[in-house]
PDB file of C-alpha atoms in Angstrom:
ATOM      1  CA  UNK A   1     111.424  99.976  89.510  1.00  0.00           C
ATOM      2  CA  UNK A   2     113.256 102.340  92.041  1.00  0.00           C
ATOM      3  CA  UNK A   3     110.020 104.633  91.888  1.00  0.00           C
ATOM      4  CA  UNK A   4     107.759 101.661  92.593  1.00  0.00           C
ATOM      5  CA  UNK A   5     109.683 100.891  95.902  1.00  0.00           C
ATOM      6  CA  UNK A   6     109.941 104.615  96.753  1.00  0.00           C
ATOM      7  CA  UNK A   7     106.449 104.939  96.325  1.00  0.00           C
ATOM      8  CA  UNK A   8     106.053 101.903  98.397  1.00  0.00           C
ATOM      9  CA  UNK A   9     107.775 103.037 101.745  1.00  0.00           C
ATOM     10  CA  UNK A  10     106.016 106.143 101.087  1.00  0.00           C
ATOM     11  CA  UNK A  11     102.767 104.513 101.681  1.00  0.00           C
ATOM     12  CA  UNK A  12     103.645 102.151 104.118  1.00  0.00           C
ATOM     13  CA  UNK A  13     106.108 104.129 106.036  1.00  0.00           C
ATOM     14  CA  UNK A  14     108.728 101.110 106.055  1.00  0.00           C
ATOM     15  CA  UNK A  15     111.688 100.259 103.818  1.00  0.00           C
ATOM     16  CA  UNK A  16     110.794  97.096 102.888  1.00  0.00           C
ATOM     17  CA  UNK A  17     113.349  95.855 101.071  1.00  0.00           C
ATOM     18  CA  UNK A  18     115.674  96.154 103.865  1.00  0.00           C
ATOM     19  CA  UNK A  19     113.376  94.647 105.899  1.00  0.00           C
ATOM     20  CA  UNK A  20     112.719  91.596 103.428  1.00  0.00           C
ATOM     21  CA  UNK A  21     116.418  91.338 102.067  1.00  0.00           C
ATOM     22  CA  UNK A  22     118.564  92.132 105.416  1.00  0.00           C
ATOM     23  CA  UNK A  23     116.382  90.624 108.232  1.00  0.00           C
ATOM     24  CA  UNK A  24     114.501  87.964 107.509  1.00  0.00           C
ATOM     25  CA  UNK A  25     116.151  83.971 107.091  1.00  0.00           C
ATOM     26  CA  UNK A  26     116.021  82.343 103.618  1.00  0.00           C
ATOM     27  CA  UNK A  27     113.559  80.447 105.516  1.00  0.00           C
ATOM     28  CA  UNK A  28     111.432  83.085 107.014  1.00  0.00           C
ATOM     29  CA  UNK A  29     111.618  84.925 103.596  1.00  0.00           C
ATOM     30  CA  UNK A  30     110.406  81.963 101.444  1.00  0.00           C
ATOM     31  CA  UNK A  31     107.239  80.872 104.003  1.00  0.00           C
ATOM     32  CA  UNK A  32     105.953  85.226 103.307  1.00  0.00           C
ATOM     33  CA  UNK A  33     106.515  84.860  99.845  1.00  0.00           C
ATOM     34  CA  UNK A  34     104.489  81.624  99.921  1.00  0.00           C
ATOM     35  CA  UNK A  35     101.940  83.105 101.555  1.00  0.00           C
ATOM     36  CA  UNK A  36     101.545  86.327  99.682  1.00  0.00           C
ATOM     37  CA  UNK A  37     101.666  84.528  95.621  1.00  0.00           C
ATOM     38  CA  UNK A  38      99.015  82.055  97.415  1.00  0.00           C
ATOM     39  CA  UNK A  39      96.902  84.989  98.449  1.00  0.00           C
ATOM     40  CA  UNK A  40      97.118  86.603  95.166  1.00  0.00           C
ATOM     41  CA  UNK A  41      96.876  83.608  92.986  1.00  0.00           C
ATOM     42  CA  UNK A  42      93.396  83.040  95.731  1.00  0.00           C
ATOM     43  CA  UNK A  43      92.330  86.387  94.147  1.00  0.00           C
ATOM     44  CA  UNK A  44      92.759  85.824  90.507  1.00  0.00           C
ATOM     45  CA  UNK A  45      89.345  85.234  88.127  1.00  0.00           C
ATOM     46  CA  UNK A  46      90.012  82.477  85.579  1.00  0.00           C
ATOM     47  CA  UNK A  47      89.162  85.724  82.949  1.00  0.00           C
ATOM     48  CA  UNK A  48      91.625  87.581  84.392  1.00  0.00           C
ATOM     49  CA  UNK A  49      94.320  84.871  83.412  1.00  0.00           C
ATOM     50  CA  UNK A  50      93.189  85.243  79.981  1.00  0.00           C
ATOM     51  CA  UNK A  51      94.020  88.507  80.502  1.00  0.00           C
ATOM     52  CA  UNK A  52      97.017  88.370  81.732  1.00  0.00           C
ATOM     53  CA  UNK A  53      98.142  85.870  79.097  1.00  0.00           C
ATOM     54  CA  UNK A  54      98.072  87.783  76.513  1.00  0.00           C
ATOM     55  CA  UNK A  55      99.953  90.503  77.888  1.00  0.00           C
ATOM     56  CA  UNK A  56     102.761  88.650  79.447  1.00  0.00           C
ATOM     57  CA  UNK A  57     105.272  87.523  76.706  1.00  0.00           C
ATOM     58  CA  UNK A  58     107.109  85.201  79.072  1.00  0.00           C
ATOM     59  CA  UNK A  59     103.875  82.753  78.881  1.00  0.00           C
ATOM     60  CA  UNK A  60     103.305  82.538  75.290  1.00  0.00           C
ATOM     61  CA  UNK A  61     104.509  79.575  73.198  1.00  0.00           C
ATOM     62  CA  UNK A  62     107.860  80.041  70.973  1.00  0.00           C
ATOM     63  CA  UNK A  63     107.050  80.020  67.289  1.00  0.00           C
ATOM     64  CA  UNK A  64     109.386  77.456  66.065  1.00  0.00           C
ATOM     65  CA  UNK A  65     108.503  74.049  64.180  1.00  0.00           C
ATOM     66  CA  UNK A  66     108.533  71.660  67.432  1.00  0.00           C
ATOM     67  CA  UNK A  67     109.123  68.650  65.704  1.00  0.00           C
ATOM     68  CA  UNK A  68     112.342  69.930  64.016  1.00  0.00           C
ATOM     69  CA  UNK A  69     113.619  71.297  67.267  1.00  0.00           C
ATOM     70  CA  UNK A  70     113.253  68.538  69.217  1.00  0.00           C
ATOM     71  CA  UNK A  71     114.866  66.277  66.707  1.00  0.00           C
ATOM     72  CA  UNK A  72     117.729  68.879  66.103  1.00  0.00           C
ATOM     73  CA  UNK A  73     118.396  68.490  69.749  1.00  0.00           C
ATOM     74  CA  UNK A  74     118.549  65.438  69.660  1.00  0.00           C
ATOM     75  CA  UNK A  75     121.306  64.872  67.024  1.00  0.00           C
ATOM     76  CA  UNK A  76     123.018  67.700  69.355  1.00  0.00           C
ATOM     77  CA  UNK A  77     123.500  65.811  71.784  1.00  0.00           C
ATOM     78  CA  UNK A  78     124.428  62.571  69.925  1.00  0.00           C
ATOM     79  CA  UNK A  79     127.410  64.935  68.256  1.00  0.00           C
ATOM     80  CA  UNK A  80     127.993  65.781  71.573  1.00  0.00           C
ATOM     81  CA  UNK A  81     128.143  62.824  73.133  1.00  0.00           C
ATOM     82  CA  UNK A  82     130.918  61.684  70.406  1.00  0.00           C
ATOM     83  CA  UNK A  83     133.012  64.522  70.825  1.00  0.00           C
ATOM     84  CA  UNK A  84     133.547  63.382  74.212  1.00  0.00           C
ATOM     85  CA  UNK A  85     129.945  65.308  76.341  1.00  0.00           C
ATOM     86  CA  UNK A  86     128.067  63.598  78.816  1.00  0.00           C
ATOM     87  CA  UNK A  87     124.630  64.661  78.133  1.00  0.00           C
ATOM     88  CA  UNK A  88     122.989  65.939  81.259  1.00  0.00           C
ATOM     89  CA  UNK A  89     119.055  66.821  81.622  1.00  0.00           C
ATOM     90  CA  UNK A  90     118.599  69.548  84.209  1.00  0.00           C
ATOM     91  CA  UNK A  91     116.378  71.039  86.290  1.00  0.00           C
ATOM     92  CA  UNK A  92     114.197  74.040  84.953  1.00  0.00           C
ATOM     93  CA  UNK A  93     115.502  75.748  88.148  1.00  0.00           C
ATOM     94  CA  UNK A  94     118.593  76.417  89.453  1.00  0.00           C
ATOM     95  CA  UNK A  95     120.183  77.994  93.133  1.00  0.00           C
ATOM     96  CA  UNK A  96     118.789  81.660  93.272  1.00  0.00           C
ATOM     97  CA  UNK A  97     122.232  83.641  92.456  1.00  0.00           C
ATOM     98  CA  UNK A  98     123.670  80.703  90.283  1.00  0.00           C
ATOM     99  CA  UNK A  99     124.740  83.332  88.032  1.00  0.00           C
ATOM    100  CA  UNK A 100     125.034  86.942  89.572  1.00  0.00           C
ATOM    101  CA  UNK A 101     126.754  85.573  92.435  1.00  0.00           C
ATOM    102  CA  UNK A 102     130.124  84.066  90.471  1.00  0.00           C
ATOM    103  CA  UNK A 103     129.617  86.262  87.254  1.00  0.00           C
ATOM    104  CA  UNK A 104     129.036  90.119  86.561  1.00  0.00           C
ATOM    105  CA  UNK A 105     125.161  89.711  86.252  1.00  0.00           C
ATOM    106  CA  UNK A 106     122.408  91.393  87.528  1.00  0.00           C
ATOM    107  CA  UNK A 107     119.681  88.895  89.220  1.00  0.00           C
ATOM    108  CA  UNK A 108     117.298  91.564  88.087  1.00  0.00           C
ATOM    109  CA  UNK A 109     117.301  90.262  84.604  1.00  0.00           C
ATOM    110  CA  UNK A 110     116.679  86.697  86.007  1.00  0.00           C
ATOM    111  CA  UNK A 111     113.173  85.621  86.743  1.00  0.00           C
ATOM    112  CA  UNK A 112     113.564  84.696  90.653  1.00  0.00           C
ATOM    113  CA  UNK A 113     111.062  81.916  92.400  1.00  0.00           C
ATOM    114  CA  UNK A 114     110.712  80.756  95.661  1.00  0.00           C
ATOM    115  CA  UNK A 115     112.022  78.069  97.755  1.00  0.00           C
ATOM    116  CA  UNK A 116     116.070  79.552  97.160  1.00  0.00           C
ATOM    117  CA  UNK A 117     115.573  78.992  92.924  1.00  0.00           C
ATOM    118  CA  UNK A 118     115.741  80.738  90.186  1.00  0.00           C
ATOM    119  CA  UNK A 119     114.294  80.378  86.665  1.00  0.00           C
ATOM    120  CA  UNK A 120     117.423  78.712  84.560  1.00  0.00           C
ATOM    121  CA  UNK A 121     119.056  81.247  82.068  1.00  0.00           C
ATOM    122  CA  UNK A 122     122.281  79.839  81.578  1.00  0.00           C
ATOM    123  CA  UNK A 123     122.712  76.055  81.465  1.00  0.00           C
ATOM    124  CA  UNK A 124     126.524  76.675  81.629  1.00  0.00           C
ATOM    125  CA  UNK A 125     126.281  78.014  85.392  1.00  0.00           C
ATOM    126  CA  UNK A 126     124.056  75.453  86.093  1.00  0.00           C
ATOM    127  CA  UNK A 127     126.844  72.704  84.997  1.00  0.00           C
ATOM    128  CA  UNK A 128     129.420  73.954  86.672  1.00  0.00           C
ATOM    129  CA  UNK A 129     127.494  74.134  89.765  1.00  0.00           C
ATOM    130  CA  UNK A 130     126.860  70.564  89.382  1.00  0.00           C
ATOM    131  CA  UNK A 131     130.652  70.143  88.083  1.00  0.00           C
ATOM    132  CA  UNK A 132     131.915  71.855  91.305  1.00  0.00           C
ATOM    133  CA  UNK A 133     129.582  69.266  93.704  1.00  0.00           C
ATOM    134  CA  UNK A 134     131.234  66.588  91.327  1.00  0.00           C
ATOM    135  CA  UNK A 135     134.817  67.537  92.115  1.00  0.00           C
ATOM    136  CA  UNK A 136     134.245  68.545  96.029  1.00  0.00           C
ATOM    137  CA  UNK A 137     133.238  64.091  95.958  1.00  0.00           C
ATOM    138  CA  UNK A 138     135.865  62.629  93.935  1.00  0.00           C
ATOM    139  CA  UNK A 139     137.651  60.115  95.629  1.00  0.00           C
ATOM    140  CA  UNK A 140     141.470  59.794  95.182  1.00  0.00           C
ATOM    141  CA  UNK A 141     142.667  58.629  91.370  1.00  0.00           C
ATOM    142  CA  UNK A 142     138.918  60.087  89.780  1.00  0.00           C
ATOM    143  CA  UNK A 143     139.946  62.152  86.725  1.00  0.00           C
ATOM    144  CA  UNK A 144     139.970  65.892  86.773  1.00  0.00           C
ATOM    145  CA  UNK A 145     138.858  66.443  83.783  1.00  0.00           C
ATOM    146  CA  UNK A 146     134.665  66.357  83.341  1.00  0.00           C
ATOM    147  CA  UNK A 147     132.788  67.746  79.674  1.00  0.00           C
ATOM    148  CA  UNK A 148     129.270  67.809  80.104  1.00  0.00           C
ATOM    149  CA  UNK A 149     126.409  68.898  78.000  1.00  0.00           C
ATOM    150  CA  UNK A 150     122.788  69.957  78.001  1.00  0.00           C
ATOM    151  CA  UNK A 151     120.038  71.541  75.381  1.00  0.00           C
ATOM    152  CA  UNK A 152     117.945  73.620  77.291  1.00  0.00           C
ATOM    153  CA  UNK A 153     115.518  76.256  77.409  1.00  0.00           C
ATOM    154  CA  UNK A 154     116.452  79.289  78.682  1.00  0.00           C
ATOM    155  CA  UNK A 155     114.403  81.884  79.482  1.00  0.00           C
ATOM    156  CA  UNK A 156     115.714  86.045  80.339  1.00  0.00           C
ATOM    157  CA  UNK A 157     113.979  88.994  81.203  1.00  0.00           C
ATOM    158  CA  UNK A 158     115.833  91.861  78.812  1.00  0.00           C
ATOM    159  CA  UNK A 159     113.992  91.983  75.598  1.00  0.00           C
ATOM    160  CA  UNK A 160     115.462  91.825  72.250  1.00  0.00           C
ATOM    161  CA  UNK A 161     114.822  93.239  68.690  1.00  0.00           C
ATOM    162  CA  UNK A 162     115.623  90.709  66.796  1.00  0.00           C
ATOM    163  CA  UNK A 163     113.249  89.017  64.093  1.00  0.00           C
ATOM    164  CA  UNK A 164     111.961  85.812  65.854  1.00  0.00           C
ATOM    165  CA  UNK A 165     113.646  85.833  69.230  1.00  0.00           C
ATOM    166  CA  UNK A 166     111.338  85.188  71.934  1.00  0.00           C
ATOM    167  CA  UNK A 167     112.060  85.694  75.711  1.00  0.00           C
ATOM    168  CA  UNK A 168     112.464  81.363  75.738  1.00  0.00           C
ATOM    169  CA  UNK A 169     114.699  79.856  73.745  1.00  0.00           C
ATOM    170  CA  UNK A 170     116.736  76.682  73.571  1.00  0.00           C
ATOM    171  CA  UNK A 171     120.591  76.514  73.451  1.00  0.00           C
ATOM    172  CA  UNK A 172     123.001  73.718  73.422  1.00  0.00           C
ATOM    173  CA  UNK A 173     125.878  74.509  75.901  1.00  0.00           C
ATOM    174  CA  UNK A 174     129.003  72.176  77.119  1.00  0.00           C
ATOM    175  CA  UNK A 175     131.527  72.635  79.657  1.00  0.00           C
ATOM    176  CA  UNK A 176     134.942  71.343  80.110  1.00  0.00           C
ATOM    177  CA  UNK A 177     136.738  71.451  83.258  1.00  0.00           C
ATOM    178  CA  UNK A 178     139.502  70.392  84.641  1.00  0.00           C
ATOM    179  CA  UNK A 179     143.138  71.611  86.353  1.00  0.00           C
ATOM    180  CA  UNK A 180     145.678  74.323  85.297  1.00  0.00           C
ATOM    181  CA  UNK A 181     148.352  71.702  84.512  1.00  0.00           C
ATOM    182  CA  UNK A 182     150.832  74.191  83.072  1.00  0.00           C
ATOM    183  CA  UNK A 183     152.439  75.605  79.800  1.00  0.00           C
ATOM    184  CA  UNK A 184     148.525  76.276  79.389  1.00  0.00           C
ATOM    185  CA  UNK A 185     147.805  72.595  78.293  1.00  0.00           C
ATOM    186  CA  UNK A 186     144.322  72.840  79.495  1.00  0.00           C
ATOM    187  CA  UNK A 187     143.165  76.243  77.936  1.00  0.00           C
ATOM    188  CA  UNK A 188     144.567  74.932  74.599  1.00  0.00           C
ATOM    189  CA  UNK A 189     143.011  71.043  74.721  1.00  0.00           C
ATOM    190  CA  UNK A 190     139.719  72.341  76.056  1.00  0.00           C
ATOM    191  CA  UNK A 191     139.576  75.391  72.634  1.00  0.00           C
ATOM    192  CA  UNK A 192     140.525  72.286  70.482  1.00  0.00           C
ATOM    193  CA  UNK A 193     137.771  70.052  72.071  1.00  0.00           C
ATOM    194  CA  UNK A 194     135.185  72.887  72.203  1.00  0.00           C
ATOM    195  CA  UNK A 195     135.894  74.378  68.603  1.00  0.00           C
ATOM    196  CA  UNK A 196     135.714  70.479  66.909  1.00  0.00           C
ATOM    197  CA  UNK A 197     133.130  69.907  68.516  1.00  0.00           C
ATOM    198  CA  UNK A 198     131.167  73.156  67.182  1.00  0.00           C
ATOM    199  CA  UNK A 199     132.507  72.169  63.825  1.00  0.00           C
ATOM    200  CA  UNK A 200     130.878  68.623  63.955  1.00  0.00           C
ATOM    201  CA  UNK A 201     127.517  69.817  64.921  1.00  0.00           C
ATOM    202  CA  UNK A 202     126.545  72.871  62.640  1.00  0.00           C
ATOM    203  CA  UNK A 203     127.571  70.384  59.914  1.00  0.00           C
ATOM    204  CA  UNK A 204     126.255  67.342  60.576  1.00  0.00           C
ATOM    205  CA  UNK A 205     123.418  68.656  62.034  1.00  0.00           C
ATOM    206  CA  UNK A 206     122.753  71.774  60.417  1.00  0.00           C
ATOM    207  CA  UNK A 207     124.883  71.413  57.205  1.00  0.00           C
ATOM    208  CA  UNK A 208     126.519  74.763  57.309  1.00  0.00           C
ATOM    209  CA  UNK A 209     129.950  75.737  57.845  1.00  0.00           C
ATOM    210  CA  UNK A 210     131.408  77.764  60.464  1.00  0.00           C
ATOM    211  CA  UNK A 211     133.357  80.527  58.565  1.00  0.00           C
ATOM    212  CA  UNK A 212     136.045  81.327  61.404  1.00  0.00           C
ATOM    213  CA  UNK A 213     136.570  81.616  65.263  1.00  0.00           C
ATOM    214  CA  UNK A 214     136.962  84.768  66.877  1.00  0.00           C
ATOM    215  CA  UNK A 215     139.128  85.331  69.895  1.00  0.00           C
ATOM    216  CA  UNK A 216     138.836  88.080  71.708  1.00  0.00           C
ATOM    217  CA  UNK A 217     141.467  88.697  74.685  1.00  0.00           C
ATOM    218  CA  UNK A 218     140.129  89.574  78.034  1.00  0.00           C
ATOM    219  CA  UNK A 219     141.364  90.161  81.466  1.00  0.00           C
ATOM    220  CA  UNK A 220     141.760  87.985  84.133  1.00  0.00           C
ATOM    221  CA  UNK A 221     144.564  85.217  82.724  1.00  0.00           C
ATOM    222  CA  UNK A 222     148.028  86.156  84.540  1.00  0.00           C
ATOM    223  CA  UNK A 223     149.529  85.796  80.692  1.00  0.00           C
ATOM    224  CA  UNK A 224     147.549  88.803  80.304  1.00  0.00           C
ATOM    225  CA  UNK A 225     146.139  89.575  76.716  1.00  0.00           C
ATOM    226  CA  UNK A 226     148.871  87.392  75.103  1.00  0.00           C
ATOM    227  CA  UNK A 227     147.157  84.561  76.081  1.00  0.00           C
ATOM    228  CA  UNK A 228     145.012  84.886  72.961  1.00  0.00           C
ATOM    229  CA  UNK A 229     148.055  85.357  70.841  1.00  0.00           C
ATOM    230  CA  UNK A 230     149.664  82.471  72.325  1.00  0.00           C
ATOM    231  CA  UNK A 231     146.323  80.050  71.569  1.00  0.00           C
ATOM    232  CA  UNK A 232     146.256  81.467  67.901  1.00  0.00           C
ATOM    233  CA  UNK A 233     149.764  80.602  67.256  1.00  0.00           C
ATOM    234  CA  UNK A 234     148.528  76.898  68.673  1.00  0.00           C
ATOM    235  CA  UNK A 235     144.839  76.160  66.280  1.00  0.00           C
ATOM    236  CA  UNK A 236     145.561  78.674  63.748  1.00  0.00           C
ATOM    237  CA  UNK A 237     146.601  75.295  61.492  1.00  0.00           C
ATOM    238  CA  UNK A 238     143.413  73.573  62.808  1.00  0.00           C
ATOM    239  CA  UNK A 239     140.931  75.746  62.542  1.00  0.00           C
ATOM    240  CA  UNK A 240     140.249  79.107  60.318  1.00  0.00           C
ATOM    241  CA  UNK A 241     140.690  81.624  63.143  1.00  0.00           C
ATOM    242  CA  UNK A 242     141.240  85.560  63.538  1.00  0.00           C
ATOM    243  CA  UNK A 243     142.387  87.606  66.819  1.00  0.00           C
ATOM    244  CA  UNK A 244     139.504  89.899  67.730  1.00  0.00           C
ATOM    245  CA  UNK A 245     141.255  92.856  69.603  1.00  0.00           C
ATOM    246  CA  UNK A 246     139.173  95.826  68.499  1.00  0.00           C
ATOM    247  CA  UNK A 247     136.081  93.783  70.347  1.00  0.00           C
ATOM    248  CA  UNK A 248     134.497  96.058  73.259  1.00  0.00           C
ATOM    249  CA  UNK A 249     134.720  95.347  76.914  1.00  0.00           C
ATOM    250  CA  UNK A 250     133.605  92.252  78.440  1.00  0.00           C
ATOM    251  CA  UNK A 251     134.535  91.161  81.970  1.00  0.00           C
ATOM    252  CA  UNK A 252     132.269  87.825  82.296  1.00  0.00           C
ATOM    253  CA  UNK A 253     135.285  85.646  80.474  1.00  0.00           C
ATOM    254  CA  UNK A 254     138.483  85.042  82.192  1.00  0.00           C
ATOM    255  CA  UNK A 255     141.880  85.756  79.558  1.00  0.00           C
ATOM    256  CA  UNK A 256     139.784  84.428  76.124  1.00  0.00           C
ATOM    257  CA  UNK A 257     135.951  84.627  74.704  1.00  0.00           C
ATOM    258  CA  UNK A 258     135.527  83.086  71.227  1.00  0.00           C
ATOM    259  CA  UNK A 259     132.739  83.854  68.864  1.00  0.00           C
ATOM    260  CA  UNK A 260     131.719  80.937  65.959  1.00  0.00           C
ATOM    261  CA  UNK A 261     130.606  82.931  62.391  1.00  0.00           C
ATOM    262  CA  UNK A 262     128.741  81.608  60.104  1.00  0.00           C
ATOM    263  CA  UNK A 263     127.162  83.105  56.885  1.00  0.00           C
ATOM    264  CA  UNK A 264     123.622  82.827  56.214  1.00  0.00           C
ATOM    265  CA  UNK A 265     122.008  84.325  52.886  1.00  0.00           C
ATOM    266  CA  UNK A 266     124.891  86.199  52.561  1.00  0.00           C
ATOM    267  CA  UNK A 267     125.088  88.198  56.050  1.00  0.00           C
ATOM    268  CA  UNK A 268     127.887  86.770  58.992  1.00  0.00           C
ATOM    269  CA  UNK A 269     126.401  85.465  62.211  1.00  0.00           C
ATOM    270  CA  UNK A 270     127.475  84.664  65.389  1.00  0.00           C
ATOM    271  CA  UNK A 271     125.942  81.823  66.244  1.00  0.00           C
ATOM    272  CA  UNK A 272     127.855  80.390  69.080  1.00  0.00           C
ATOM    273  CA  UNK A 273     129.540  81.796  72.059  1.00  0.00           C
ATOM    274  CA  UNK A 274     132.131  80.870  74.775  1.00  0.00           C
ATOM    275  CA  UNK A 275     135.309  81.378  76.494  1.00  0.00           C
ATOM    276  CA  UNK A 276     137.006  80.693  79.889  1.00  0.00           C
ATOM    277  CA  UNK A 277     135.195  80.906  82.930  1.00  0.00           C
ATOM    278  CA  UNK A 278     136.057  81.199  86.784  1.00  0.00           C
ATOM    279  CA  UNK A 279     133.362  79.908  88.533  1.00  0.00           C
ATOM    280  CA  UNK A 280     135.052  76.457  89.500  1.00  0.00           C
ATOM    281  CA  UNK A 281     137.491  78.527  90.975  1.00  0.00           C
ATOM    282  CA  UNK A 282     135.349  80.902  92.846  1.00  0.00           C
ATOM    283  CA  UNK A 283     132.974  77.382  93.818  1.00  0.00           C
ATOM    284  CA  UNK A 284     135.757  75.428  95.206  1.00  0.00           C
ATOM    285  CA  UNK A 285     138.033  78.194  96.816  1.00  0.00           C
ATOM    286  CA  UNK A 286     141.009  76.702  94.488  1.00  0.00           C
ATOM    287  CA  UNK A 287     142.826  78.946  92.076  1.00  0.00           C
ATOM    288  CA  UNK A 288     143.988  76.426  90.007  1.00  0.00           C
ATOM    289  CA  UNK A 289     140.727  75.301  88.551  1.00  0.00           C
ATOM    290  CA  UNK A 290     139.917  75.883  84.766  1.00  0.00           C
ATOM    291  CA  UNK A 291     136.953  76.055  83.270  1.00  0.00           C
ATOM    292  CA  UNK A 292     135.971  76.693  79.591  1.00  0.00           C
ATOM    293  CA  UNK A 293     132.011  77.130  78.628  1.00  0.00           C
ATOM    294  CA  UNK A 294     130.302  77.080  74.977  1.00  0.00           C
ATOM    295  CA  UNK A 295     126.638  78.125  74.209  1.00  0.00           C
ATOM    296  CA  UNK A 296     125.056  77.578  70.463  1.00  0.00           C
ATOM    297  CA  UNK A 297     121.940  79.237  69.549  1.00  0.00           C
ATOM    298  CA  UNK A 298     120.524  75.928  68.308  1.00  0.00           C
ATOM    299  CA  UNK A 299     116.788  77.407  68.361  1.00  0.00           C
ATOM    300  CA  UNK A 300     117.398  80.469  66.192  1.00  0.00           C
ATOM    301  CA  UNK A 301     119.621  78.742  63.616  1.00  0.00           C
ATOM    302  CA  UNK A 302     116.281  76.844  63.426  1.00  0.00           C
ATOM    303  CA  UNK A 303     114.272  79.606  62.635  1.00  0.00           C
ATOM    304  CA  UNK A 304     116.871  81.133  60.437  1.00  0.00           C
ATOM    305  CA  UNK A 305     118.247  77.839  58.076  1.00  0.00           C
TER     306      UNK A 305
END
């Protein structure tokens, strides 16, 4: 890509990307960008579309059994909603920087649109977002606690090796969040909530077990990488559940990430994702919001069941 925009202010004799990122107004950026995909799309042959539809694999339909998936989501979300989720439906957009602008990701993997949006590619920003706007309007005596949930269809730019992933796919994802009440009552309520919860919907939904939790300790709690310690010492009778410390770097999650395994044919999976967050913090400029976020891969354990 960096030789592309060399190449470019060679030619032209301006850097514009400077030009386009530092000088111009959302505003002013948006009405050029509308104007140059309308003078392009103006140029395009309905053969060339053809064309081009074959060779891009963001474009191309998922090969999944629809009817399945749809009806998997479904019961999802009725789990869900039991386990104490309000279902949300969101947008297929979100802000542009919902994610690389309160998280350690680069909006270069991220399909980016006009108008200030992005392509969604993680429901879980897009929740809190709407969590944050949620908490910035409660009126006195509204609870501070909120648990939503979505299925959604996510779609990222990096591609993947792995038998039947496609650059689309649909995860289930829930958020808790709520207020550091102390002695780390929320972080060990909302891992409770968030773990059961998992539990309930691979089996009643997909009738497998989940063969244990993994937490792995990461930075960013002021109880440092005890923290995951301390939460073991809490589930560790509820729920079959290991300490991960040997797990590599990862600076996204805030004290705790958790991995759910399952086995499938023989060979350990895992199939869901999560840990604490600090993007209520970061949204609402107060350091004693908590937020905890869980993603299941509800499209591949479709493909792979």
């Amino acid at each position: 890509m960096q030789e592309i925009l060399e190449k470019i202010q060679q030619r032209t004799g301006i850097d514009l990307v400077s030009v386009l990122a530092e000088e111009l107004s959302g505003s002013e950026l948006n009405s050029l960008l509308l104007e140059v995909f309308d003078r392009k799309a103006g140029q395009l042959k309905p053969a060339q579309l053809l064309q081009q539809y074959r060779m891009n694999r963001f474009v191309q339909p998922a090969a999944v059994d629809v009817m399945q998936l749809r009806a998997k989501e479904l019961s999802t979300l009725q789990w869900l909603q039991q386990c104490g989720f309000v279902p949300l439906e969101l947008s297929p957009v979100s802000l542009l920087g919902i994610c690389a602008a309160v998280a350690p990701v680069s909006q270069k993997k991220i399909i980016s649109a006009t108008r200030g949006t992005e392509v969604l590619s993680d429901a879980t920003n897009a929740i809190a977002l709407h969590i944050a706007d949620q908490k910035k309007k409660k009126k006195k005596g509204d609870v501070d606690l909120l648990k939503y949930c979505t299925t959604h269809r996510h779609v990222r730019t990096p591609p993947v090796k792995v038998k039947g992933h496609s650059p689309h796919f649909t995860i289930a994802c829930f958020v808790s969040a709520g207020m550091d009440t102390g002695s780390l009552a929320f972080e060990t309520h909302a891992i409770r909530e968030h773990f059961l919860a998992l539990q309930a919907v691979l089996m009643q939904v997909f009738q497998i077990e989940i063969q244990y939790f993994k937490l792995q300790p990461r930075a960013g709690y002021k109880q440092g990488y005890q923290l995951a310690d301390r939460i073991f010492n809490e589930i560790r009778n509820n729920f079959p559940v290991v300490v991960d410390k040997a797990a590599a770097p990862n600076d996204y999650y805030q004290g705790i990430q958790y991995k759910a395994v399952i086995n499938v044919h023989g060979e350990e999976i895992e199939i869901a994702d999560g840990g604490f967050v600090n993007w209520t913090q970061q949204l609402l400029e107060n350091k004693k919001e908590r937020c905890f976020i869980s993603g299941l891969g509800i499209d591949y354990l479709s493909q792979i069941m």
